[in-house]
Short mmCIF file of C-alpha atoms and ligand atoms in Angstrom, two decimals:
data_model
loop_
_atom_site.label_atom_id
_atom_site.label_comp_id
_atom_site.label_asym_id
_atom_site.label_seq_id
_atom_site.Cartn_x
_atom_site.Cartn_y
_atom_site.Cartn_z
CA MET A 1 44.14 -1.21 1.27
CA LYS A 2 46.15 1.02 -1.07
CA HIS A 3 47.61 -0.58 -4.14
CA ASN A 4 50.63 0.72 -6.00
CA LYS A 5 49.66 -1.06 -9.17
CA LEU A 6 46.19 -2.00 -10.39
CA LYS A 7 45.42 -5.37 -11.92
CA PRO A 8 43.83 -5.06 -15.37
CA PHE A 9 40.33 -6.32 -16.08
CA PRO A 10 40.49 -9.95 -17.15
CA ALA A 11 40.61 -10.70 -20.88
CA ASN A 12 37.11 -11.68 -22.11
CA PHE A 13 35.54 -9.65 -19.30
CA PHE A 14 31.77 -9.46 -19.79
CA TRP A 15 31.20 -5.73 -20.27
CA GLY A 16 27.49 -5.40 -20.87
CA GLY A 17 24.19 -4.10 -19.59
CA SER A 18 20.91 -5.36 -18.16
CA THR A 19 17.19 -5.15 -18.70
CA SER A 20 14.11 -7.09 -17.61
CA ALA A 21 11.25 -8.30 -19.78
CA TYR A 22 8.35 -6.42 -18.23
CA GLN A 23 10.27 -3.16 -17.95
CA ILE A 24 11.40 -3.06 -21.57
CA GLU A 25 9.37 -5.31 -23.86
CA GLY A 26 5.82 -3.93 -23.92
CA ALA A 27 3.50 -6.05 -26.12
CA TRP A 28 1.98 -7.05 -22.80
CA ASN A 29 -0.83 -9.10 -24.33
CA GLU A 30 0.51 -9.87 -27.80
CA ASP A 31 1.16 -13.21 -29.46
CA GLY A 32 -0.49 -15.24 -26.73
CA LYS A 33 1.29 -13.70 -23.74
CA GLY A 34 -0.66 -14.17 -20.51
CA PRO A 35 -0.96 -11.51 -17.81
CA SER A 36 1.62 -11.37 -15.02
CA VAL A 37 1.22 -9.94 -11.52
CA ILE A 38 2.81 -6.77 -12.87
CA ASP A 39 0.18 -6.41 -15.61
CA MET A 40 -2.57 -6.73 -13.03
CA ALA A 41 -1.05 -4.44 -10.39
CA LYS A 42 -2.01 -0.83 -9.66
CA TYR A 43 0.61 1.75 -10.60
CA PRO A 44 1.58 4.78 -8.56
CA GLU A 45 -0.42 7.77 -9.76
CA GLY A 46 1.24 9.80 -12.50
CA THR A 47 3.50 7.01 -13.70
CA ALA A 48 3.43 4.91 -16.87
CA ASP A 49 2.17 1.36 -16.88
CA PHE A 50 4.15 -1.48 -18.47
CA LYS A 51 1.90 -2.14 -21.46
CA VAL A 52 4.18 -0.61 -24.10
CA ALA A 53 7.30 0.11 -22.03
CA SER A 54 10.18 0.67 -24.50
CA ASP A 55 8.44 -1.52 -27.08
CA HIS A 56 11.54 -3.68 -27.30
CA TYR A 57 9.30 -6.52 -28.49
CA HIS A 58 9.01 -4.70 -31.80
CA HIS A 59 12.40 -2.94 -31.75
CA TYR A 60 14.64 -5.77 -30.59
CA LYS A 61 16.76 -5.95 -33.76
CA GLU A 62 17.51 -2.25 -33.68
CA ASP A 63 18.18 -2.42 -29.93
CA ILE A 64 20.59 -5.33 -30.14
CA ALA A 65 22.40 -3.63 -33.04
CA LEU A 66 22.91 -0.59 -30.80
CA LEU A 67 24.27 -2.75 -27.98
CA ALA A 68 26.63 -4.35 -30.48
CA GLU A 69 27.70 -0.90 -31.65
CA MET A 70 28.59 -0.08 -28.03
CA GLY A 71 30.76 -3.21 -28.07
CA PHE A 72 28.74 -5.20 -25.54
CA LYS A 73 30.37 -8.54 -24.73
CA ALA A 74 27.33 -9.74 -22.79
CA TYR A 75 23.69 -8.76 -22.46
CA ARG A 76 21.61 -9.69 -19.45
CA PHE A 77 17.86 -9.78 -20.04
CA SER A 78 14.95 -11.73 -18.61
CA ILE A 79 12.42 -14.04 -20.17
CA ALA A 80 8.76 -13.33 -19.44
CA TRP A 81 7.40 -16.54 -17.94
CA THR A 82 3.95 -15.55 -19.27
CA ARG A 83 5.15 -15.51 -22.90
CA ILE A 84 6.29 -19.12 -22.55
CA TYR A 85 3.44 -20.30 -20.32
CA PRO A 86 0.57 -17.79 -20.48
CA ASN A 87 -1.03 -19.49 -17.47
CA GLY A 88 2.21 -20.20 -15.66
CA SER A 89 1.95 -23.91 -16.44
CA GLY A 90 0.10 -26.13 -18.91
CA GLU A 91 0.44 -25.44 -22.59
CA VAL A 92 3.52 -23.82 -24.07
CA ASN A 93 2.98 -20.74 -26.21
CA GLN A 94 5.05 -21.36 -29.34
CA LYS A 95 5.02 -17.67 -30.28
CA GLY A 96 6.75 -16.87 -27.00
CA ILE A 97 9.42 -19.46 -27.72
CA ASP A 98 9.78 -17.98 -31.22
CA PHE A 99 10.28 -14.47 -29.88
CA TYR A 100 13.09 -15.48 -27.54
CA ASN A 101 14.65 -17.72 -30.20
CA ASN A 102 14.79 -14.72 -32.50
CA LEU A 103 16.08 -12.44 -29.77
CA ILE A 104 18.79 -14.89 -28.70
CA ASN A 105 19.81 -15.51 -32.32
CA GLU A 106 20.10 -11.78 -32.83
CA ILE A 107 22.26 -11.39 -29.71
CA VAL A 108 24.50 -14.32 -30.59
CA SER A 109 24.85 -13.21 -34.21
CA HIS A 110 26.51 -10.02 -32.93
CA GLY A 111 28.98 -12.05 -30.86
CA ILE A 112 27.29 -11.03 -27.58
CA GLU A 113 26.97 -13.56 -24.74
CA PRO A 114 23.33 -13.85 -23.63
CA ILE A 115 22.83 -13.97 -19.85
CA VAL A 116 19.27 -14.96 -19.11
CA THR A 117 17.30 -14.20 -15.96
CA MET A 118 14.55 -16.78 -15.71
CA TYR A 119 12.23 -14.76 -13.49
CA HIS A 120 12.38 -11.02 -12.81
CA PHE A 121 9.35 -10.08 -10.61
CA ASP A 122 6.72 -10.97 -13.25
CA LEU A 123 5.02 -14.07 -11.83
CA PRO A 124 2.19 -15.34 -14.05
CA PHE A 125 -1.10 -13.94 -12.72
CA ALA A 126 -2.75 -17.34 -13.18
CA LEU A 127 -0.33 -18.75 -10.58
CA GLN A 128 -0.88 -15.77 -8.30
CA GLN A 129 -4.60 -16.50 -8.34
CA LYS A 130 -3.82 -19.96 -7.00
CA GLY A 131 -1.74 -18.52 -4.16
CA GLY A 132 1.44 -17.61 -6.04
CA TRP A 133 4.58 -18.56 -4.13
CA SER A 134 2.48 -19.51 -1.09
CA ASN A 135 1.33 -22.52 -3.07
CA ARG A 136 3.91 -25.28 -3.47
CA GLU A 137 2.55 -25.97 -6.96
CA THR A 138 4.41 -22.85 -8.06
CA ILE A 139 7.67 -24.69 -7.30
CA ASP A 140 6.65 -27.40 -9.79
CA ALA A 141 5.53 -24.81 -12.33
CA PHE A 142 8.91 -23.06 -12.06
CA GLU A 143 10.77 -26.32 -12.52
CA ILE A 144 8.81 -27.15 -15.67
CA TYR A 145 9.28 -23.60 -16.97
CA ALA A 146 13.03 -23.89 -16.27
CA GLN A 147 13.19 -27.16 -18.16
CA THR A 148 11.41 -25.58 -21.12
CA LEU A 149 13.95 -22.75 -21.16
CA PHE A 150 16.93 -25.10 -20.92
CA GLU A 151 15.57 -27.35 -23.67
CA ASN A 152 14.71 -24.55 -26.06
CA PHE A 153 17.52 -22.07 -25.50
CA GLY A 154 20.29 -24.09 -23.84
CA ASP A 155 22.09 -24.65 -27.14
CA ARG A 156 22.92 -20.91 -27.22
CA VAL A 157 22.55 -19.69 -23.62
CA ASN A 158 25.45 -20.64 -21.35
CA TYR A 159 24.73 -18.32 -18.43
CA TRP A 160 21.52 -18.53 -16.43
CA LEU A 161 20.26 -16.50 -13.49
CA THR A 162 17.45 -18.05 -11.46
CA ILE A 163 15.45 -15.33 -9.69
CA ASN A 164 16.12 -11.61 -9.75
CA GLU A 165 16.30 -9.97 -6.31
CA GLN A 166 14.36 -12.56 -4.38
CA ASN A 167 15.45 -10.67 -1.26
CA MET A 168 13.83 -7.44 -2.47
CA MET A 169 10.60 -9.26 -3.32
CA ILE A 170 10.50 -10.44 0.28
CA LEU A 171 11.68 -7.25 1.98
CA HIS A 172 10.08 -4.64 -0.27
CA GLY A 173 7.33 -6.41 -2.18
CA ASP A 174 5.17 -3.34 -1.63
CA ALA A 175 7.59 -1.05 -3.50
CA ILE A 176 8.14 -3.57 -6.26
CA GLY A 177 4.46 -4.49 -6.49
CA THR A 178 4.94 -8.21 -6.13
CA VAL A 179 3.39 -8.80 -2.74
CA ASP A 180 -0.23 -9.91 -2.49
CA PRO A 181 -1.96 -7.11 -0.53
CA ASN A 182 -4.60 -9.53 0.74
CA LEU A 183 -2.19 -11.63 2.79
CA GLU A 184 -3.28 -12.02 6.39
CA ASN A 185 0.09 -12.24 8.12
CA PRO A 186 2.33 -10.81 5.42
CA LYS A 187 5.75 -11.44 6.94
CA LYS A 188 5.18 -15.04 7.95
CA GLU A 189 3.62 -15.70 4.58
CA LEU A 190 6.46 -13.96 2.79
CA TYR A 191 9.04 -16.17 4.47
CA GLN A 192 6.99 -19.19 3.48
CA GLN A 193 7.04 -17.92 -0.10
CA ASN A 194 10.75 -17.31 0.29
CA HIS A 195 11.28 -20.93 1.29
CA HIS A 196 9.36 -22.12 -1.74
CA MET A 197 11.37 -19.86 -4.05
CA LEU A 198 14.59 -21.19 -2.54
CA VAL A 199 13.48 -24.77 -3.21
CA ALA A 200 12.42 -23.80 -6.76
CA GLN A 201 15.81 -22.18 -7.33
CA ALA A 202 17.67 -25.26 -6.06
CA LYS A 203 15.64 -27.50 -8.36
CA ALA A 204 16.36 -25.24 -11.33
CA MET A 205 20.09 -25.25 -10.58
CA ASN A 206 20.14 -29.05 -10.39
CA LEU A 207 18.15 -29.36 -13.59
CA CYS A 208 20.44 -26.98 -15.42
CA HIS A 209 23.50 -29.03 -14.46
CA GLN A 210 21.73 -32.22 -15.45
CA LEU A 211 20.49 -31.02 -18.86
CA LEU A 212 23.24 -28.59 -19.82
CA PRO A 213 26.56 -29.81 -18.46
CA ASN A 214 28.46 -26.91 -20.00
CA ALA A 215 26.13 -24.16 -18.83
CA LYS A 216 26.57 -22.12 -15.66
CA ILE A 217 23.83 -20.96 -13.32
CA GLY A 218 23.65 -18.72 -10.28
CA PRO A 219 21.31 -16.67 -8.07
CA ALA A 220 20.84 -12.91 -8.64
CA PRO A 221 19.97 -11.20 -5.36
CA ASN A 222 20.59 -7.57 -4.44
CA ILE A 223 23.57 -7.65 -2.09
CA VAL A 224 25.10 -4.62 -0.40
CA SER A 225 27.39 -3.94 2.54
CA ILE A 226 25.52 -2.96 5.68
CA TYR A 227 27.19 -0.32 7.85
CA PRO A 228 26.47 0.36 11.53
CA ALA A 229 25.38 3.96 12.13
CA SER A 230 28.04 4.29 14.85
CA SER A 231 30.70 2.27 16.64
CA LYS A 232 28.17 1.51 19.41
CA PRO A 233 28.16 -2.27 19.85
CA GLU A 234 24.35 -2.22 19.62
CA ASP A 235 24.53 -0.59 16.19
CA ILE A 236 27.10 -3.13 15.08
CA MET A 237 24.78 -5.92 16.14
CA ALA A 238 21.93 -4.25 14.23
CA ALA A 239 24.15 -4.21 11.11
CA HIS A 240 24.94 -7.86 11.68
CA ASN A 241 21.22 -8.63 12.00
CA TYR A 242 20.34 -6.79 8.83
CA SER A 243 23.21 -8.34 6.84
CA ALA A 244 21.93 -11.76 7.83
CA ILE A 245 18.30 -10.96 7.01
CA ARG A 246 18.96 -9.00 3.81
CA ASN A 247 22.02 -10.69 2.33
CA TRP A 248 23.24 -13.94 3.82
CA LEU A 249 19.86 -15.62 4.25
CA TYR A 250 19.69 -15.79 0.46
CA LEU A 251 23.28 -16.55 -0.43
CA ASP A 252 23.99 -19.01 2.42
CA MET A 253 21.06 -21.03 1.15
CA ALA A 254 22.04 -20.80 -2.52
CA VAL A 255 25.68 -21.69 -1.86
CA PHE A 256 25.78 -23.76 1.35
CA GLY A 257 22.23 -25.10 1.23
CA ARG A 258 21.41 -24.10 4.79
CA TYR A 259 19.50 -21.37 6.61
CA ASN A 260 21.66 -18.61 8.06
CA THR A 261 21.63 -18.93 11.87
CA THR A 262 20.91 -15.28 12.70
CA ALA A 263 18.12 -15.15 10.12
CA TRP A 264 16.65 -18.39 11.44
CA ASN A 265 16.67 -17.09 15.03
CA TYR A 266 14.97 -13.94 13.81
CA PHE A 267 12.23 -16.12 12.25
CA GLU A 268 11.80 -17.93 15.57
CA GLU A 269 11.69 -14.70 17.58
CA LYS A 270 9.16 -13.06 15.27
CA GLY A 271 7.02 -16.09 14.50
CA TYR A 272 8.04 -16.31 10.83
CA VAL A 273 9.38 -19.88 10.77
CA PRO A 274 8.39 -21.43 7.43
CA THR A 275 6.94 -24.89 7.10
CA ILE A 276 9.58 -27.15 5.65
CA LEU A 277 8.47 -30.43 4.12
CA ASP A 278 10.42 -33.68 4.16
CA GLY A 279 13.01 -33.62 1.43
CA ASP A 280 13.21 -29.81 1.10
CA MET A 281 16.47 -29.48 3.01
CA GLU A 282 18.03 -32.29 0.98
CA VAL A 283 17.09 -30.55 -2.26
CA LEU A 284 18.46 -27.26 -0.95
CA ALA A 285 21.71 -28.90 0.13
CA SER A 286 22.15 -30.71 -3.19
CA ALA A 287 22.19 -27.62 -5.43
CA ASN A 288 25.30 -25.59 -6.16
CA PRO A 289 25.64 -22.36 -8.11
CA ASP A 290 28.59 -21.89 -10.46
CA PHE A 291 28.85 -18.17 -9.73
CA ILE A 292 27.07 -15.41 -7.85
CA ALA A 293 25.36 -12.62 -9.75
CA PHE A 294 24.32 -9.64 -7.69
CA ASN A 295 22.81 -6.18 -8.07
CA TYR A 296 24.37 -3.24 -6.26
CA TYR A 297 23.09 0.33 -6.14
CA THR A 298 24.19 1.56 -2.72
CA SER A 299 25.25 0.44 0.73
CA GLN A 300 22.81 0.61 3.64
CA THR A 301 23.30 1.97 7.12
CA VAL A 302 21.35 0.80 10.14
CA ALA A 303 21.15 1.42 13.87
CA ALA A 304 19.80 -0.49 16.83
CA SER A 305 16.05 -0.33 17.25
CA GLU A 306 14.74 0.08 20.78
CA GLY A 307 12.05 -2.46 20.34
CA ASP A 308 8.62 -0.80 20.40
CA GLY A 309 8.70 0.33 16.76
CA SER A 310 8.18 4.02 17.54
CA ASP A 311 11.68 4.81 16.27
CA ILE A 312 11.17 3.31 12.83
CA CYS A 313 10.31 5.31 9.74
CA HIS A 314 7.95 3.38 7.53
CA THR A 315 8.58 4.70 4.05
CA GLY A 316 11.26 2.91 2.07
CA ASP A 317 12.02 1.01 -1.07
CA GLN A 318 14.75 -1.31 -2.36
CA HIS A 319 17.37 1.17 -1.23
CA ILE A 320 15.80 3.06 1.61
CA THR A 321 15.83 0.79 4.63
CA VAL A 322 12.81 0.74 6.89
CA GLY A 323 13.58 -1.51 9.86
CA GLU A 324 11.95 -3.83 12.30
CA PRO A 325 11.34 -3.28 16.02
CA GLY A 326 14.09 -4.76 18.15
CA VAL A 327 16.14 -5.89 15.13
CA TYR A 328 17.45 -2.84 13.20
CA LYS A 329 16.27 0.49 11.85
CA GLY A 330 17.29 2.40 8.73
CA ALA A 331 19.68 5.33 9.23
CA ASN A 332 21.24 7.99 7.02
CA ASN A 333 24.92 7.81 6.27
CA PRO A 334 26.22 11.38 6.69
CA ASN A 335 29.30 10.52 4.61
CA LEU A 336 27.33 9.84 1.45
CA LYS A 337 25.51 12.04 -1.06
CA LYS A 338 22.07 11.03 -2.31
CA ASN A 339 20.68 10.83 -5.82
CA GLU A 340 17.48 12.62 -6.84
CA PHE A 341 15.42 9.73 -5.49
CA GLY A 342 16.98 9.65 -2.04
CA TRP A 343 19.29 6.69 -2.72
CA GLU A 344 22.77 7.14 -1.27
CA ILE A 345 25.73 6.90 -3.65
CA ASP A 346 28.58 4.72 -2.38
CA PRO A 347 31.19 3.48 -4.88
CA VAL A 348 33.58 2.40 -2.11
CA GLY A 349 30.71 0.38 -0.67
CA PHE A 350 30.72 -1.48 -3.97
CA ARG A 351 34.30 -2.60 -3.38
CA ASN A 352 33.41 -3.49 0.22
CA THR A 353 30.49 -5.57 -1.03
CA LEU A 354 32.54 -7.40 -3.68
CA ARG A 355 35.17 -8.28 -1.06
CA GLU A 356 32.61 -9.40 1.50
CA ILE A 357 30.79 -11.70 -0.92
CA TYR A 358 33.97 -13.20 -2.33
CA ASP A 359 35.55 -13.75 1.10
CA ARG A 360 32.43 -15.53 2.25
CA TYR A 361 31.65 -17.73 -0.77
CA ASN A 362 34.75 -17.88 -2.97
CA LEU A 363 32.76 -18.06 -6.17
CA PRO A 364 33.24 -15.96 -9.33
CA LEU A 365 31.11 -12.80 -9.26
CA ILE A 366 29.23 -10.88 -11.91
CA ILE A 367 27.45 -7.59 -11.30
CA THR A 368 24.06 -7.75 -12.98
CA GLU A 369 22.81 -4.30 -11.96
CA ASN A 370 24.38 -1.01 -10.93
CA GLY A 371 23.42 2.40 -12.22
CA LEU A 372 21.91 5.82 -11.73
CA GLY A 373 18.28 6.76 -12.28
CA ALA A 374 17.92 10.38 -13.43
CA PHE A 375 15.64 12.78 -15.33
CA ASP A 376 17.60 12.86 -18.61
CA LYS A 377 16.66 15.52 -21.15
CA LEU A 378 16.61 15.22 -24.92
CA GLU A 379 18.12 18.38 -26.37
CA GLU A 380 18.03 19.74 -29.88
CA GLY A 381 20.23 17.87 -32.32
CA GLU A 382 19.52 14.44 -30.83
CA ILE A 383 21.70 15.13 -27.80
CA VAL A 384 21.30 13.63 -24.35
CA ASN A 385 24.04 14.69 -21.97
CA ASP A 386 24.30 12.52 -18.87
CA PRO A 387 27.67 13.32 -17.27
CA TYR A 388 26.24 12.40 -13.84
CA ARG A 389 25.67 8.82 -15.07
CA ILE A 390 29.18 8.62 -16.49
CA GLU A 391 30.58 9.84 -13.18
CA PHE A 392 28.51 7.32 -11.22
CA LEU A 393 29.57 4.40 -13.40
CA ARG A 394 33.20 5.50 -13.62
CA LYS A 395 33.51 5.64 -9.84
CA HIS A 396 31.94 2.22 -9.45
CA ILE A 397 34.11 0.68 -12.16
CA GLU A 398 37.20 2.16 -10.48
CA GLN A 399 36.21 0.47 -7.24
CA MET A 400 35.52 -2.78 -9.08
CA GLN A 401 39.05 -2.69 -10.45
CA LEU A 402 40.37 -2.10 -6.94
CA ALA A 403 38.37 -5.13 -5.77
CA ILE A 404 39.88 -7.17 -8.62
CA THR A 405 43.29 -5.97 -7.45
CA ASP A 406 42.31 -7.09 -3.94
CA GLY A 407 41.94 -10.57 -5.41
CA VAL A 408 38.21 -10.74 -6.00
CA GLU A 409 37.27 -12.83 -9.05
CA VAL A 410 34.88 -10.71 -11.12
CA PHE A 411 33.96 -11.84 -14.62
CA GLY A 412 31.41 -9.27 -15.73
CA PHE A 413 29.72 -5.93 -15.23
CA CYS A 414 26.21 -5.41 -16.59
CA PRO A 415 24.89 -2.06 -15.37
CA TRP A 416 21.25 -1.07 -15.23
CA SER A 417 20.12 -0.43 -17.77
CA ALA A 418 21.25 -1.15 -21.30
CA ILE A 419 18.39 0.91 -22.72
CA ASP A 420 15.87 3.25 -21.06
CA LEU A 421 12.94 1.36 -19.58
CA ILE A 422 10.22 1.77 -16.98
CA SER A 423 11.36 1.92 -13.36
CA THR A 424 9.79 -0.56 -10.93
CA HIS A 425 7.69 2.08 -9.16
CA GLN A 426 8.80 5.49 -10.42
CA GLY A 427 7.73 5.57 -14.05
CA CYS A 428 9.73 6.09 -17.24
CA SER A 429 11.03 9.56 -16.42
CA LYS A 430 13.47 7.89 -14.03
CA ARG A 431 15.89 6.80 -16.72
CA TYR A 432 18.90 4.51 -16.42
CA GLY A 433 19.93 3.60 -19.98
CA PHE A 434 22.85 4.32 -22.32
CA ILE A 435 20.18 4.67 -25.00
CA PHE A 436 17.36 7.19 -24.67
CA VAL A 437 13.87 6.03 -25.64
CA ASN A 438 11.74 8.92 -26.81
CA ARG A 439 8.54 8.69 -24.79
CA ASP A 440 6.96 10.29 -21.73
CA GLU A 441 4.90 8.82 -18.94
CA PHE A 442 1.70 8.95 -20.98
CA ASP A 443 2.74 10.17 -24.43
CA LEU A 444 4.36 7.36 -26.39
CA LYS A 445 5.73 9.78 -29.02
CA ASP A 446 7.80 7.90 -31.60
CA LEU A 447 9.80 5.69 -29.21
CA ARG A 448 12.89 6.40 -31.26
CA ARG A 449 16.28 5.45 -29.89
CA ILE A 450 18.94 8.09 -29.25
CA ARG A 451 22.52 7.44 -28.16
CA LYS A 452 23.31 9.28 -24.91
CA GLN A 453 26.67 10.79 -24.03
CA SER A 454 27.21 7.74 -21.76
CA PHE A 455 26.78 5.48 -24.81
CA TYR A 456 29.95 6.89 -26.41
CA TRP A 457 31.82 6.85 -23.10
CA TYR A 458 30.94 3.21 -22.38
CA LYS A 459 31.80 2.23 -25.94
CA GLU A 460 35.32 3.57 -25.52
CA LEU A 461 35.66 1.99 -22.11
CA ILE A 462 34.72 -1.42 -23.50
CA ALA A 463 37.00 -1.01 -26.51
CA THR A 464 39.97 -0.52 -24.15
CA ASN A 465 38.84 -3.29 -21.73
CA GLY A 466 38.38 -0.70 -18.99
CA GLU A 467 41.72 1.06 -19.46
CA LYS A 468 40.15 4.29 -20.66
CA LEU A 469 38.23 4.99 -17.49
CA ASN A 470 38.93 8.68 -17.26
C1 BG6 B 501 16.33 -3.41 -9.03
C2 BG6 B 501 15.48 -4.21 -10.00
O1 BG6 B 501 15.70 -3.46 -7.79
O2 BG6 B 501 16.51 -2.06 -9.25
C3 BG6 B 501 15.17 -3.53 -11.31
O3 BG6 B 501 16.04 -5.48 -10.23
C4 BG6 B 501 14.92 -2.06 -11.04
O4 BG6 B 501 14.07 -4.18 -11.88
C5 BG6 B 501 16.21 -1.46 -10.48
O5 BG6 B 501 14.45 -1.34 -12.14
C6 BG6 B 501 16.14 0.04 -10.26
O6 BG6 B 501 15.08 0.33 -9.41
P1 BG6 B 501 13.92 1.33 -9.80
O7 BG6 B 501 12.94 1.22 -8.68
O8 BG6 B 501 14.53 2.66 -9.90
O9 BG6 B 501 13.36 0.85 -11.10
#
C-alpha cells in the first residue's frame, strides 16, 4: 500500500541496540561463573572462541557511556544463567548478581531502559550434562532462575524477554552450537526439548506477572515472512508449511497457548510428537505475553520438496534455509541481493513480517535484532567507515515506519549489535556493531572502543526520533 503521508515514530520510542552475554562479556570463568554449553562447544576452525569476546565484563561502564552518548533509549542485553547459577540450579553466585546489579544501575543511571533477555543460547553445561532441555528438571531450574532474576532486578527492569530465538535453537542448533551432537533421534528429541522450553517460558511469564505486576514480558523468536518460490500452488503450500514450522509454532503457543495445527500434523507425519504431561497444556494456556519481541535479518523463500530428499541442499544456518523432504526446501529469491555471508537482504520483507505478526496476534511489537554483519576495517585516524551498514539499517527503518503507517504498533527497534561482538559461528571478523572493538580472531590487541561512522548516523537519527533518516 502506498501512503501519501507517513506516521511519525511514537514519542518515547525505544531506539536502542542489542547484545548477548556470551557474545560480548568474556570473563568466561571469572567471579564464580560456571561453564555454559557455549564454553564447552567446539568452534569452527579459524574463528575466535568466546572466552574474552569484547571483554564487556571489564569495560561495561565505558560501553554504557558510549551507548548513552549515541542517545540510546533502551538497551537489550542478556543475563548469563551461569553467572547467577554456575551449575544451572542450586546455590546462587552473589558475584554474578553483583555484576548485573552494577550493569543495570549503570544503564538506568544514563536514563536508558534495560530490556533483559533471560536466556540467549548459553544453557549451563551442568544442566546439559543431565540431559539439558530433554530433562524436565531444566524447566524447574529455569523457573527458579527466572524468579531469582525477577527478585533481584525487577525493581529496575520493566521489560523481560524469555528465550532468544528458541526456533533457531530447534531448527539450526548445529549452526548455533546448542544442539547435543550425541542425540539419537535429533528431530524428535529437539521437539521434545522445544515443548519443555515452551512450558518453561509459560511458567516464567506467569511468575513475572505474579511477582512484578508492572513489568512486561514477551518471547523473542526469529520471525520472518516466508515467500513461495513461484505462484505454483505446491510452492505456496510449502511456504505455508514452513511458516507454520518456523514461525507460528512458537508464537501461537506463546500467545494462544496451543500448538499450531499444521506444525502438529507435521510432527505426526514425521514421528516428532512430543510427550506432553498432564497439566502442561493448562500451564501453556494460562500464560500471556504483554508484547512480542522478534529478530529479523531477512525473509526466506521456499519451494515444494518432492519427497525423497534428493532435492534438498544440506548446508544452511539461521538465514539459509535447508528444508525437509516432502515439506519444503530452501530456494533463492532472485529479487534480492545477498550480503557477504550469503544472507539475502530484504527490507520490504521486514514490513511484510511486521504486518503479518501484528495482524495475527494484535500485540505491541519490538524488534530485538536486525543488522548487517560485515568485515569492517579500522583506518588511520580512528576511522571506521561502514556506509553499507547505514544503508541496511536506513532501509529497514524506512520500512518499519511504513509498517507503523500501516497501523502496526511498534514500540522499539534494537538492532544487532550495539557494540562489536563475536558472531554465533563466524568469529569476530563478522562485525555488526556501531562501536568497533579493536581485536582480531586470535590477537586481542588493546580491545579499545572506536565509534564507527554508523555511530554518528544513528545518534542523529535517535536525536530526531527517526525524522533524519536520510
Ligand atoms: C541471531 C542471534 O541468530 O543472529 C545472535 O540471536 C546472532 O546471537 C545474530 O549473533 C547474528 O548471527 P551471526 O551468526 O552472524 O552471529
